[in-house]
């Protein structure tokens, strides 16, 4: 009796101990914890029906777009996904919960037994060498049902029949979409868990059932982040069950809300960072700005999604090719999915030549997966630099304004030696020029100059970590209180105009990890010394870094000068596959940067931990891993 009780009691004690209750999030696990399910080694490319047709879709439009991708050669360049967005549903059959397709618009979906199936359509797309994408919502109803006033092809029938979203049907619907209909991608929107409180007009009028909102776009306190994540995790698990044996893409559409920045990369393959793009210049700026500071949150397997391309129309139409080229160049540089949202039946040669710019597509599809990093920032000019798998560089110099502007590009911004020649190839004109130290550039209104750049690397024997966001995962970014990002351009929202009080900053996660900047976009500076390269983050934090053959890690570490708190010390630790390799002494504000180095030969996952020795409620310390680099040579450099 006694003997059998003891282990039981020990088990209870272990469960009750604080260590068992709260595992240390900074503990080095020696593994890559971001999502590796699905198939997105590079950002997906293709076409989606929404920007072109809204919900007014049918089989003819989808197939014509697919055919155009093939006929124009765009499919051969990688534009393979053909994604059906909102508007395909007829209803949810009540007898068995099966989703029914609007077969009047998708005649190939008619089945003799009265059910309907997209399998003939996906078979057709697959036979064309393409991939097929489908759309759903994590709630009971879709965005179009809830928010679009003139929504064509509304699901029909009773309240229950019109509940076409995944809520309560995850397993059944994912099985249908992937095991039966053979789709390759699913976009999962979030309006159903956002827009149906009991007092919503469409709930009160009896159109839809209320679902207490889990997401409040303007309030994290009003958002149940854990519950939202659990719902998306359930979809991820179902995808593994029904599509795990083949390639698939899980596209999260939470518009940057619900603190998705921290967890979306662990769940999906692409994750929307903003509300819907419109064919209006300022809205493009808004969407761009939501990805700019997130380079470290994107890597092969999961990407920031600034929303679909919206050119061919409005401010990006055939009369505004400068704007269209800027939109395209920026999306390519920032590794956003290149999903065309245009009626391809109307494609002109000029528009086609933009989508089909092979050199710019190659930047987006570069296997290193490094999202471009902001090398220069202002409200007028921005310079983005992207390091490619071959060690080469791409640079985009962007004029955000409606007036001509001058800019200077420096070799230092490219992390190239200023005294040696830098060669620039313009990726639109293919013209070439060379400079030393710096190059003056003139930009037309709204223009982006985009170049491949080569020269003599400042770091000949390795790579700065800030050049390599694609191999970094900020597993813990130290953000305790996510804040709205104040750097995002606050454009007029077209669907409200200037009614109300205007745009308020939103999209949480400001203060997260940054490349070549400290947290909150500040200068990387330790004890008065400024660094133009490094990783900035808050303590307590832990980066996971994939290593493939580098022998040595080096950095100079310290509390960043942007800290307001002078008392809290931070220790910096380097781990290799879970084992401690190096540790700094406790570092205080104002103390000069301390060198920290470790041999990482043969190590697969390096972890960089900044552990604050704070007690109580002190604000997280901003810290710098300045000059952080991976070197090929194991010998310490003098
Ligand atoms: C939301 C999404 C859009 C589109 C529509 C469809 O607004 O953000 O991309 O899918 O829903 O209703």
Coordinates of C-alpha atoms and ligand atoms in Angstrom, one line a residue:
X1 CA 0.0 0.0 0.0
X2 CA 2.7 2.4 1.1
X3 CA 5.0 1.5 -1.8
X4 CA 2.3 2.1 -4.4
X5 CA 1.2 5.4 -2.9
X6 CA 4.7 7.0 -2.9
X7 CA 5.2 7.4 -6.7
X8 CA 1.7 8.8 -6.9
X9 CA 2.4 11.4 -4.3
X10 CA 5.7 12.3 -6.0
X11 CA 3.8 12.7 -9.3
X12 CA 1.3 15.1 -7.6
X13 CA 4.2 17.1 -6.1
X14 CA 5.9 17.4 -9.5
X15 CA 2.7 18.6 -11.1
X16 CA 2.2 21.2 -8.4
X17 CA 5.8 22.5 -8.6
X18 CA 6.2 25.8 -10.3
X19 CA 8.8 24.4 -12.7
X20 CA 6.3 21.8 -14.0
X21 CA 3.6 24.5 -14.3
X22 CA 5.6 27.0 -16.3
X23 CA 8.4 25.7 -18.5
X24 CA 11.1 28.2 -19.1
X25 CA 10.3 29.8 -22.6
X26 CA 14.0 30.8 -22.8
X27 CA 15.2 27.2 -22.4
X28 CA 17.3 26.3 -25.4
X29 CA 15.5 23.4 -27.0
X30 CA 18.0 22.8 -29.9
X31 CA 15.2 22.8 -32.4
X32 CA 13.5 25.0 -34.9
X33 CA 10.1 25.7 -33.4
X34 CA 8.5 27.7 -36.3
X35 CA 6.1 25.9 -38.7
X36 CA 7.6 23.2 -40.9
X37 CA 4.3 21.7 -42.1
X38 CA 2.9 22.4 -45.5
X39 CA 5.0 23.4 -48.4
X40 CA 6.3 27.0 -48.7
X41 CA 10.1 26.9 -49.1
X42 CA 9.6 30.1 -51.1
X43 CA 6.6 32.5 -51.1
X44 CA 3.7 31.1 -53.1
X45 CA 2.8 32.7 -56.5
X46 CA -0.3 32.6 -58.5
X47 CA -3.7 34.2 -58.9
X48 CA -6.7 34.8 -56.7
X49 CA -10.3 35.7 -57.7
X50 CA -11.0 38.3 -55.0
X51 CA -9.4 41.6 -56.2
X52 CA -10.5 40.8 -59.8
X53 CA -14.1 39.7 -59.3
X54 CA -15.0 40.0 -55.6
X55 CA -17.5 37.2 -55.0
X56 CA -18.9 37.4 -58.5
X57 CA -17.0 34.3 -59.6
X58 CA -17.7 31.3 -61.7
X59 CA -15.9 28.4 -63.4
X60 CA -15.4 30.2 -66.7
X61 CA -13.6 33.1 -65.0
X62 CA -11.4 30.8 -62.9
X63 CA -10.5 28.6 -65.9
X64 CA -9.9 31.6 -68.1
X65 CA -7.5 33.0 -65.6
X66 CA -5.8 29.6 -65.2
X67 CA -5.5 29.3 -69.0
X68 CA -4.0 32.8 -69.2
X69 CA -1.4 31.9 -66.6
X70 CA -0.3 29.0 -68.8
X71 CA -0.6 30.9 -72.2
X72 CA 1.3 34.0 -71.1
X73 CA 4.1 31.9 -69.6
X74 CA 3.4 33.2 -66.1
X75 CA 2.8 29.7 -64.9
X76 CA 6.2 28.7 -66.1
X77 CA 7.7 31.6 -64.1
X78 CA 6.1 30.1 -60.9
X79 CA 2.6 31.6 -60.8
X80 CA 0.9 28.3 -60.2
X81 CA -1.7 28.7 -57.5
X82 CA -5.2 29.4 -58.8
X83 CA -7.2 30.4 -55.7
X84 CA -10.9 30.6 -55.5
X85 CA -11.8 33.2 -52.9
X86 CA -15.2 34.0 -51.3
X87 CA -18.4 33.4 -53.2
X88 CA -18.2 29.7 -54.2
X89 CA -20.6 28.3 -51.6
X90 CA -24.3 27.6 -52.1
X91 CA -25.0 26.2 -48.6
X92 CA -24.2 23.7 -45.9
X93 CA -26.5 20.6 -46.4
X94 CA -28.2 20.0 -43.1
X95 CA -28.6 16.2 -43.4
X96 CA -24.9 15.6 -43.1
X97 CA -23.2 19.0 -42.9
X98 CA -21.6 18.7 -46.3
X99 CA -20.8 21.9 -48.1
X100 CA -22.6 22.4 -51.4
X101 CA -21.0 24.4 -54.3
X102 CA -23.1 26.9 -56.3
X103 CA -23.2 24.6 -59.3
X104 CA -25.1 27.1 -61.4
X105 CA -21.7 29.0 -61.5
X106 CA -19.5 25.9 -61.3
X107 CA -21.2 23.4 -63.6
X108 CA -18.4 20.9 -63.5
X109 CA -19.2 20.5 -59.8
X110 CA -22.6 18.8 -60.5
X111 CA -22.7 15.2 -59.3
X112 CA -25.4 12.7 -60.3
X113 CA -26.1 11.9 -56.6
X114 CA -27.1 15.6 -55.9
X115 CA -23.9 16.4 -54.0
X116 CA -21.4 18.6 -55.6
X117 CA -17.6 18.3 -56.0
X118 CA -14.7 20.6 -57.0
X119 CA -12.7 17.5 -57.9
X120 CA -13.3 17.8 -61.7
X121 CA -12.1 21.5 -61.5
X122 CA -9.0 20.7 -59.4
X123 CA -8.2 17.8 -61.7
X124 CA -8.4 20.2 -64.6
X125 CA -6.1 22.7 -62.9
X126 CA -3.7 20.0 -62.0
X127 CA -3.7 18.7 -65.5
X128 CA -2.7 22.2 -66.6
X129 CA 0.3 22.0 -64.3
X130 CA -1.3 24.4 -61.8
X131 CA -2.3 24.2 -58.1
X132 CA -5.7 24.9 -56.7
X133 CA -6.7 27.0 -53.7
X134 CA -9.9 27.3 -51.7
X135 CA -11.3 29.8 -49.2
X136 CA -13.1 29.4 -45.9
X137 CA -13.6 31.3 -42.6
X138 CA -12.6 30.2 -39.1
X139 CA -16.1 31.3 -37.9
X140 CA -19.5 30.2 -39.0
X141 CA -19.8 32.9 -41.7
X142 CA -17.5 34.5 -44.2
X143 CA -16.2 38.0 -44.5
X144 CA -18.4 38.6 -47.6
X145 CA -21.5 37.5 -45.7
X146 CA -20.7 39.8 -42.8
X147 CA -19.1 42.9 -44.3
X148 CA -19.8 43.2 -48.0
X149 CA -23.0 45.1 -48.7
X150 CA -23.4 44.0 -52.4
X151 CA -22.2 40.4 -51.9
X152 CA -22.9 38.4 -55.0
X153 CA -23.5 34.7 -54.6
X154 CA -24.5 34.8 -50.9
X155 CA -25.0 31.4 -49.5
X156 CA -28.6 30.5 -49.4
X157 CA -31.3 28.9 -47.2
X158 CA -31.8 28.9 -43.5
X159 CA -29.5 30.4 -40.9
X160 CA -27.9 27.0 -40.4
X161 CA -27.6 26.4 -44.1
X162 CA -25.8 29.7 -44.5
X163 CA -23.2 28.7 -41.9
X164 CA -20.6 27.7 -44.4
X165 CA -17.5 28.5 -42.3
X166 CA -15.2 26.0 -40.5
X167 CA -16.5 26.6 -37.0
X168 CA -17.6 23.2 -35.6
X169 CA -16.8 21.6 -38.9
X170 CA -13.0 21.7 -39.1
X171 CA -12.4 18.0 -39.6
X172 CA -15.3 17.5 -42.0
X173 CA -14.5 20.5 -44.2
X174 CA -10.7 20.1 -44.3
X175 CA -11.2 16.4 -45.2
X176 CA -13.6 17.5 -48.0
X177 CA -11.3 20.2 -49.4
X178 CA -8.1 18.2 -49.3
X179 CA -8.8 14.5 -49.2
X180 CA -11.9 14.6 -51.5
X181 CA -11.6 17.7 -53.6
X182 CA -7.8 17.6 -53.7
X183 CA -7.0 21.3 -53.1
X184 CA -3.5 22.4 -52.5
X185 CA -4.1 25.6 -50.5
X186 CA -6.6 27.0 -48.1
X187 CA -7.0 30.6 -47.1
X188 CA -8.8 30.8 -43.7
X189 CA -10.3 34.2 -43.0
X190 CA -11.4 35.4 -39.6
X191 CA -14.4 37.6 -40.0
X192 CA -16.8 35.0 -38.5
X193 CA -15.0 35.3 -35.1
X194 CA -14.9 39.1 -35.3
X195 CA -18.1 40.5 -36.7
X196 CA -21.1 38.7 -35.2
X197 CA -21.7 40.0 -31.7
X198 CA -25.3 39.6 -30.5
X199 CA -26.1 43.3 -31.3
X200 CA -24.7 43.2 -34.9
X201 CA -27.5 44.3 -37.3
X202 CA -27.3 41.1 -39.3
X203 CA -27.6 39.1 -36.1
X204 CA -30.5 41.2 -34.9
X205 CA -32.3 40.9 -38.2
X206 CA -32.1 37.1 -37.9
X207 CA -29.7 36.6 -40.8
X208 CA -26.9 35.0 -38.8
X209 CA -26.4 33.4 -35.4
X210 CA -24.4 35.4 -32.9
X211 CA -20.8 34.3 -32.1
X212 CA -19.2 36.2 -29.3
X213 CA -16.2 37.9 -31.0
X214 CA -12.8 36.5 -30.2
X215 CA -11.0 39.2 -32.3
X216 CA -11.2 42.9 -31.7
X217 CA -9.1 44.7 -34.4
X218 CA -8.6 47.7 -32.1
X219 CA -8.1 46.0 -28.8
X220 CA -5.8 43.2 -27.7
X221 CA -7.5 43.2 -24.3
X222 CA -10.7 42.5 -26.2
X223 CA -9.2 39.7 -28.2
X224 CA -8.9 36.1 -27.0
X225 CA -5.6 35.4 -28.5
X226 CA -5.3 31.9 -27.1
X227 CA -8.8 30.9 -28.3
X228 CA -8.1 32.3 -31.8
X229 CA -4.8 30.4 -32.0
X230 CA -6.5 27.2 -30.8
X231 CA -9.0 27.4 -33.7
X232 CA -6.3 27.9 -36.3
X233 CA -4.2 25.1 -34.7
X234 CA -7.1 22.8 -35.2
X235 CA -7.1 23.6 -38.9
X236 CA -3.4 23.0 -39.0
X237 CA -3.8 19.6 -37.3
X238 CA -6.6 18.7 -39.8
X239 CA -4.4 19.7 -42.7
X240 CA -1.7 17.3 -41.4
X241 CA -4.3 14.6 -41.3
X242 CA -5.8 15.0 -44.7
X243 CA -3.1 16.7 -46.8
X244 CA 0.0 15.8 -44.8
X245 CA 1.2 13.3 -47.4
X246 CA 1.5 16.0 -50.1
X247 CA 2.3 19.6 -50.5
X248 CA -0.2 22.1 -49.2
X249 CA -0.3 25.8 -48.1
X250 CA -2.1 27.1 -45.0
X251 CA -2.9 30.8 -45.5
X252 CA -3.9 32.7 -42.3
X253 CA -6.0 35.8 -42.9
X254 CA -6.2 37.7 -39.5
X255 CA -5.0 41.0 -40.9
X256 CA -2.3 41.4 -38.3
X257 CA -4.8 41.2 -35.4
X258 CA -4.8 38.8 -32.5
X259 CA -1.1 39.2 -32.0
X260 CA -0.7 36.8 -35.0
X261 CA 2.8 38.1 -35.6
X262 CA 4.1 36.0 -32.7
X263 CA 2.3 32.8 -33.4
X264 CA 1.2 32.8 -37.1
X265 CA 4.7 31.7 -38.1
X266 CA 4.3 28.6 -35.9
X267 CA 1.0 27.6 -37.4
X268 CA 0.7 28.6 -41.1
X269 CA 2.7 29.1 -44.2
X270 CA 1.6 32.7 -45.0
X271 CA 0.0 35.2 -42.7
X272 CA -1.7 38.4 -43.5
X273 CA -0.3 41.5 -41.8
X274 CA -2.9 44.1 -42.7
X275 CA -6.5 44.8 -43.7
X276 CA -7.4 44.5 -47.4
X277 CA -5.3 46.2 -50.0
X278 CA -7.1 48.5 -52.4
X279 CA -5.9 49.8 -55.8
X280 CA -5.1 53.2 -54.2
X281 CA -1.6 54.4 -53.6
X282 CA -1.9 55.2 -49.9
X283 CA -3.5 51.9 -49.1
X284 CA -0.6 50.2 -50.8
X285 CA 1.7 52.2 -48.4
X286 CA -0.4 51.0 -45.5
X287 CA 0.0 47.4 -46.4
X288 CA 3.7 47.7 -47.2
X289 CA 4.4 49.3 -43.8
X290 CA 2.8 46.3 -42.0
X291 CA 5.5 44.0 -43.2
X292 CA 8.5 46.3 -43.2
X293 CA 9.5 45.8 -39.6
X294 CA 8.8 42.1 -39.6
X295 CA 11.8 40.7 -41.6
X296 CA 12.8 38.4 -38.8
X297 CA 9.4 36.9 -38.6
X298 CA 9.5 35.5 -42.1
X299 CA 11.6 32.5 -43.3
X300 CA 11.2 29.4 -45.5
X301 CA 8.0 27.7 -44.4
X302 CA 6.2 30.8 -43.2
X303 CA 6.0 34.3 -44.7
X304 CA 4.5 37.7 -44.1
X305 CA 1.6 38.3 -46.5
X306 CA 1.0 42.0 -47.3
X307 CA -2.0 40.9 -49.3
X308 CA -2.5 40.2 -53.0
X309 CA -1.1 42.3 -55.8
X310 CA -3.6 44.9 -56.9
X311 CA -2.4 46.2 -60.2
X312 CA -4.0 46.6 -63.5
X313 CA -6.6 48.7 -61.7
X314 CA -7.0 52.2 -60.1
X315 CA -3.7 53.9 -59.1
X316 CA -1.9 50.9 -60.6
X317 CA -3.5 50.6 -64.0
X318 CA -2.0 50.7 -67.4
X319 CA -1.7 54.5 -67.1
X320 CA 0.3 54.2 -63.9
X321 CA 3.0 51.7 -64.7
X322 CA 5.5 53.5 -62.4
X323 CA 3.2 52.8 -59.5
X324 CA 2.5 49.2 -60.6
X325 CA 6.2 48.5 -60.9
X326 CA 6.8 49.9 -57.4
X327 CA 4.0 47.7 -55.9
X328 CA 5.5 44.7 -57.6
X329 CA 9.1 45.4 -56.8
X330 CA 8.4 46.0 -53.1
X331 CA 6.2 42.9 -52.8
X332 CA 9.0 40.9 -54.4
X333 CA 11.7 42.3 -52.2
X334 CA 9.7 41.8 -49.0
X335 CA 9.0 38.1 -49.8
X336 CA 5.3 38.7 -49.8
X337 CA 3.4 36.1 -51.9
X338 CA 3.0 37.2 -55.5
X339 CA -0.7 36.5 -56.0
X340 CA -2.1 38.4 -59.0
X341 CA -5.5 39.9 -58.4
X342 CA -6.4 41.0 -61.9
X343 CA -8.8 39.8 -64.6
X344 CA -6.1 38.2 -66.7
X345 CA -8.4 38.1 -69.8
X346 CA -7.6 41.9 -70.0
X347 CA -3.9 41.6 -69.6
X348 CA -1.9 44.1 -71.8
X349 CA 1.6 43.5 -72.8
X350 CA 2.8 46.4 -70.6
X351 CA 1.1 44.8 -67.5
X352 CA 2.3 41.4 -68.4
X353 CA 5.9 42.6 -68.7
X354 CA 5.7 43.6 -65.0
X355 CA 4.4 40.3 -63.7
X356 CA 6.8 38.5 -66.0
X357 CA 10.0 40.3 -64.9
X358 CA 12.0 37.2 -64.4
X359 CA 14.8 39.0 -62.5
X360 CA 12.4 40.5 -60.0
X361 CA 10.4 37.3 -59.5
X362 CA 13.8 35.6 -58.8
X363 CA 14.4 37.9 -55.9
X364 CA 11.1 36.8 -54.4
X365 CA 11.8 33.2 -55.0
X366 CA 15.4 33.2 -53.9
X367 CA 15.9 30.0 -51.8
X368 CA 17.7 31.8 -48.9
X369 CA 14.3 33.3 -48.1
X370 CA 15.7 36.6 -46.7
X371 CA 13.0 39.3 -46.5
X372 CA 14.5 42.6 -47.4
X373 CA 15.7 44.7 -44.5
X374 CA 15.2 48.4 -44.1
X375 CA 18.6 50.0 -44.7
X376 CA 17.4 53.6 -44.8
X377 CA 14.0 54.9 -43.6
X378 CA 12.1 58.1 -43.8
X379 CA 8.6 59.2 -44.7
X380 CA 9.9 60.0 -48.2
X381 CA 12.6 57.6 -49.2
X382 CA 13.1 54.1 -48.1
X383 CA 15.9 51.7 -49.1
X384 CA 15.4 48.0 -48.7
X385 CA 18.3 45.5 -49.0
X386 CA 17.9 41.8 -49.6
X387 CA 20.8 39.3 -49.4
X388 CA 20.5 36.4 -51.8
X389 CA 21.5 32.8 -51.5
X390 CA 24.6 33.4 -53.6
X391 CA 25.7 36.2 -51.2
X392 CA 24.7 38.8 -53.8
X393 CA 22.5 41.7 -53.0
X394 CA 19.3 43.3 -54.3
X395 CA 18.3 46.8 -53.4
X396 CA 15.1 48.8 -53.9
X397 CA 15.2 52.6 -53.5
X398 CA 11.6 53.7 -53.1
X399 CA 10.1 57.2 -53.4
X400 CA 6.9 57.1 -51.4
X401 CA 6.0 60.7 -52.4
X402 CA 4.1 62.1 -55.3
X403 CA 7.0 64.4 -56.2
X404 CA 10.4 63.7 -57.8
X405 CA 13.1 63.0 -55.2
X406 CA 16.8 62.6 -54.9
X407 CA 18.4 59.8 -52.9
X408 CA 21.9 58.5 -52.3
X409 CA 22.7 54.8 -52.1
X410 CA 25.8 54.0 -50.2
X411 CA 28.0 50.9 -50.3
X412 CA 27.7 50.7 -46.5
X413 CA 23.9 50.3 -46.8
X414 CA 24.7 47.3 -48.9
X415 CA 27.3 46.1 -46.4
X416 CA 29.9 46.3 -49.2
X417 CA 33.3 47.9 -49.0
X418 CA 33.1 51.6 -50.0
X419 CA 36.6 51.7 -51.5
X420 CA 35.9 48.9 -54.0
X421 CA 33.6 49.0 -57.1
X422 CA 30.0 48.4 -56.6
X423 CA 28.1 47.2 -59.7
X424 CA 24.4 47.9 -60.0
X425 CA 22.2 46.3 -62.6
X426 CA 18.8 48.0 -63.0
X427 CA 16.2 45.1 -63.1
X428 CA 13.8 47.0 -65.3
X429 CA 16.1 48.6 -67.9
X430 CA 19.0 46.0 -67.5
X431 CA 21.4 49.0 -67.7
X432 CA 24.5 48.8 -65.6
X433 CA 26.5 51.3 -63.6
X434 CA 29.4 51.2 -61.1
X435 CA 30.2 53.4 -58.2
X436 CA 32.5 53.7 -55.2
X437 CA 31.3 54.9 -51.8
X438 CA 28.0 56.2 -52.9
X439 CA 25.7 56.8 -55.9
X440 CA 23.3 59.7 -56.3
X441 CA 19.9 58.6 -57.7
X442 CA 17.0 60.6 -59.1
X443 CA 13.5 59.1 -58.7
X444 CA 10.3 60.0 -60.3
X445 CA 7.2 60.4 -58.2
X446 CA 6.2 57.0 -56.7
X447 CA 9.2 55.3 -58.4
X448 CA 11.1 52.4 -57.1
X449 CA 14.6 51.8 -58.5
X450 CA 15.5 48.1 -58.1
X451 CA 19.0 46.7 -58.7
X452 CA 21.1 43.6 -58.3
X453 CA 24.2 44.8 -56.6
X454 CA 27.6 43.2 -56.2
X455 CA 30.9 44.4 -54.8
X456 CA 33.4 43.4 -52.1
X457 CA 31.6 42.2 -49.0
X458 CA 32.5 44.1 -45.8
X459 CA 32.5 40.7 -44.1
X460 CA 34.5 38.5 -46.5
X461 CA 34.3 35.3 -44.5
X462 CA 30.7 35.1 -43.4
X463 CA 27.4 36.8 -43.1
X464 CA 26.0 39.2 -40.7
X465 CA 22.9 37.8 -39.0
X466 CA 20.8 40.8 -40.1
X467 CA 21.6 39.8 -43.7
X468 CA 20.0 36.4 -42.9
X469 CA 16.4 36.8 -41.6
X470 CA 15.5 33.7 -43.5
X471 CA 17.6 31.5 -41.1
X472 CA 16.3 33.2 -37.9
X473 CA 13.2 32.6 -35.9
X474 CA 12.4 34.9 -33.0
X475 CA 11.0 32.1 -30.9
X476 CA 10.5 34.5 -27.9
X477 CA 10.7 38.1 -28.8
X478 CA 10.4 39.6 -25.3
X479 CA 7.3 41.6 -26.1
X480 CA 5.2 41.5 -23.0
X481 CA 2.6 44.1 -24.0
X482 CA 2.2 44.1 -27.8
X483 CA 1.6 47.6 -29.1
X484 CA 0.1 49.0 -32.2
X485 CA 2.7 49.9 -34.9
X486 CA 2.9 53.7 -35.1
X487 CA 5.0 53.6 -38.3
X488 CA 2.2 52.2 -40.5
X489 CA 0.9 54.8 -42.9
X490 CA -2.6 55.7 -41.9
X491 CA -4.5 56.0 -45.1
X492 CA -8.2 56.9 -45.6
X493 CA -10.1 53.6 -45.4
X494 CA -12.1 53.6 -48.7
X495 CA -15.1 51.9 -47.1
X496 CA -15.6 54.5 -44.4
X497 CA -14.0 57.6 -46.1
X498 CA -13.5 60.5 -43.7
X499 CA -16.4 59.5 -41.5
X500 CA -15.5 59.1 -37.9
X501 CA -12.2 59.9 -36.2
X502 CA -9.8 58.5 -38.8
X503 CA -7.3 55.7 -38.6
X504 CA -5.8 54.7 -35.3
X505 CA -2.6 52.7 -35.2
X506 CA -3.3 49.0 -35.1
X507 CA -1.5 45.7 -35.9
X508 CA 0.1 44.6 -32.7
X509 CA 3.6 43.5 -32.1
X510 CA 5.5 46.8 -32.3
X511 CA 8.6 46.3 -30.2
X512 CA 9.4 43.0 -31.7
X513 CA 12.8 41.8 -33.0
X514 CA 14.4 43.8 -35.8
X515 CA 17.3 43.5 -38.1
X516 CA 19.8 46.4 -38.1
X517 CA 17.6 48.3 -35.6
X518 CA 16.9 48.1 -31.9
X519 CA 13.4 47.2 -30.7
X520 CA 10.8 50.0 -31.6
X521 CA 12.8 50.9 -34.7
X522 CA 15.5 52.6 -32.6
X523 CA 19.2 53.0 -33.4
X524 CA 21.4 50.1 -32.4
X525 CA 23.7 51.8 -29.9
X526 CA 25.6 50.5 -26.8
X527 CA 27.3 52.9 -24.5
X528 CA 27.4 55.6 -27.1
X529 CA 28.8 53.4 -29.9
X530 CA 26.5 53.0 -32.9
X531 CA 26.3 49.8 -34.9
X532 CA 24.8 49.7 -38.4
X533 CA 24.4 45.9 -38.2
X534 CA 23.0 43.5 -35.7
X535 CA 19.8 42.2 -34.2
X536 CA 17.7 44.3 -31.8
X537 CA 15.3 42.7 -29.4
X538 CA 13.8 42.9 -26.0
X539 CA 15.0 40.8 -23.1
X540 CA 13.7 38.2 -22.3
X541 CA 14.1 36.7 -25.7
X542 CA 15.4 33.7 -27.6
X543 CA 16.3 33.5 -31.3
X544 CA 16.7 30.2 -33.1
X545 CA 19.2 30.4 -35.9
X546 CA 19.6 27.7 -38.6
X547 CA 23.3 26.9 -39.2
X548 CA 24.5 25.1 -42.3
X549 CA 28.2 24.9 -42.2
X550 CA 29.3 28.1 -40.4
X551 CA 32.0 27.5 -37.8
X552 CA 31.9 30.5 -35.5
X553 CA 29.4 32.9 -34.1
X554 CA 30.5 36.4 -33.0
X555 CA 28.7 39.4 -31.7
X556 CA 29.1 42.4 -29.4
X557 CA 26.4 42.4 -26.8
X558 CA 24.9 44.9 -24.5
X559 CA 21.8 46.8 -23.2
X560 CA 20.7 49.2 -26.0
X561 CA 21.0 52.9 -25.3
X562 CA 17.3 53.3 -26.0
X563 CA 16.6 51.7 -22.6
X564 CA 14.9 53.9 -20.1
X565 CA 15.8 51.6 -17.2
X566 CA 19.4 51.8 -16.0
X567 CA 19.2 49.2 -13.3
X568 CA 18.2 45.9 -14.9
X569 CA 21.1 43.7 -16.0
X570 CA 20.9 41.3 -18.9
X571 CA 22.9 38.1 -19.6
X572 CA 23.5 37.0 -23.1
X573 CA 23.9 33.3 -23.8
X574 CA 24.7 31.3 -26.9
X575 CA 23.6 27.7 -27.3
X576 CA 24.4 25.1 -29.9
X577 CA 21.8 22.3 -30.3
X578 CA 20.6 22.9 -26.8
X579 CA 24.1 23.1 -25.1
X580 CA 25.4 26.3 -23.5
X581 CA 28.5 27.5 -25.5
X582 CA 29.1 31.0 -24.2
X583 CA 27.6 33.4 -21.7
X584 CA 28.3 37.1 -21.0
X585 CA 28.6 38.7 -17.6
X586 CA 25.4 40.5 -16.5
X587 CA 25.4 43.7 -18.7
X588 CA 24.0 47.0 -17.5
X589 CA 22.9 50.1 -19.3
X590 CA 25.9 52.3 -20.2
X591 CA 28.4 49.4 -20.1
X592 CA 30.4 49.1 -23.3
X593 CA 29.5 46.2 -25.7
X594 CA 31.1 42.9 -24.6
X595 CA 32.4 40.5 -27.3
X596 CA 30.7 37.2 -27.3
X597 CA 31.9 34.3 -29.5
X598 CA 31.3 30.6 -29.8
X599 CA 32.4 27.7 -32.0
X600 CA 29.4 26.4 -33.8
X601 CA 31.0 23.9 -36.2
X602 CA 28.6 21.0 -36.7
X603 CA 25.8 22.7 -34.7
X604 CA 22.4 22.7 -36.5
X605 CA 20.5 25.2 -34.3
X606 CA 22.2 28.1 -32.6
X607 CA 20.1 29.9 -29.9
X608 CA 20.7 33.4 -28.8
X609 CA 19.2 34.1 -25.4
X610 CA 19.0 37.5 -23.7
X611 CA 17.9 36.9 -20.1
X612 CA 17.0 39.8 -18.0
X613 CA 17.8 39.7 -14.3
X614 CA 14.9 41.9 -13.6
X615 CA 12.6 41.3 -10.7
X616 CA 9.2 42.8 -10.4
X617 CA 7.6 44.9 -13.1
X618 CA 10.5 46.6 -14.8
X619 CA 9.9 47.3 -18.5
X620 CA 11.7 44.8 -20.8
X621 CA 15.2 45.9 -21.6
X622 CA 16.0 46.6 -25.3
X623 CA 19.2 44.7 -26.1
X624 CA 21.6 44.6 -29.0
X625 CA 23.4 41.6 -30.6
X626 CA 25.5 44.1 -32.5
X627 CA 27.7 43.0 -35.4
X628 CA 26.3 39.5 -34.9
X629 CA 27.7 37.3 -37.6
X630 CA 28.3 33.7 -38.6
X631 CA 31.8 33.0 -39.9
X632 CA 33.2 30.1 -42.0
X633 CA 36.5 30.0 -40.2
X634 CA 36.6 28.6 -36.7
X635 CA 39.7 30.5 -35.7
X636 CA 39.1 33.7 -33.7
X637 CA 39.8 36.8 -35.7
X638 CA 42.2 39.3 -34.2
Ligands
LIG1 C1 -11.5 39.4 -46.3 C2 -10.1 39.1 -46.8 C3 -10.1 39.3 -48.3 C4 -11.1 38.5 -49.0 C5 -12.5 38.8 -48.4 C6 -13.6 37.9 -48.9 O1 -11.8 40.8 -46.4 O2 -9.2 39.9 -46.1 O3 -8.8 39.0 -48.7 O4 -10.8 37.1 -48.8 O5 -12.5 38.7 -47.0 O6 -14.8 38.2 -48.4

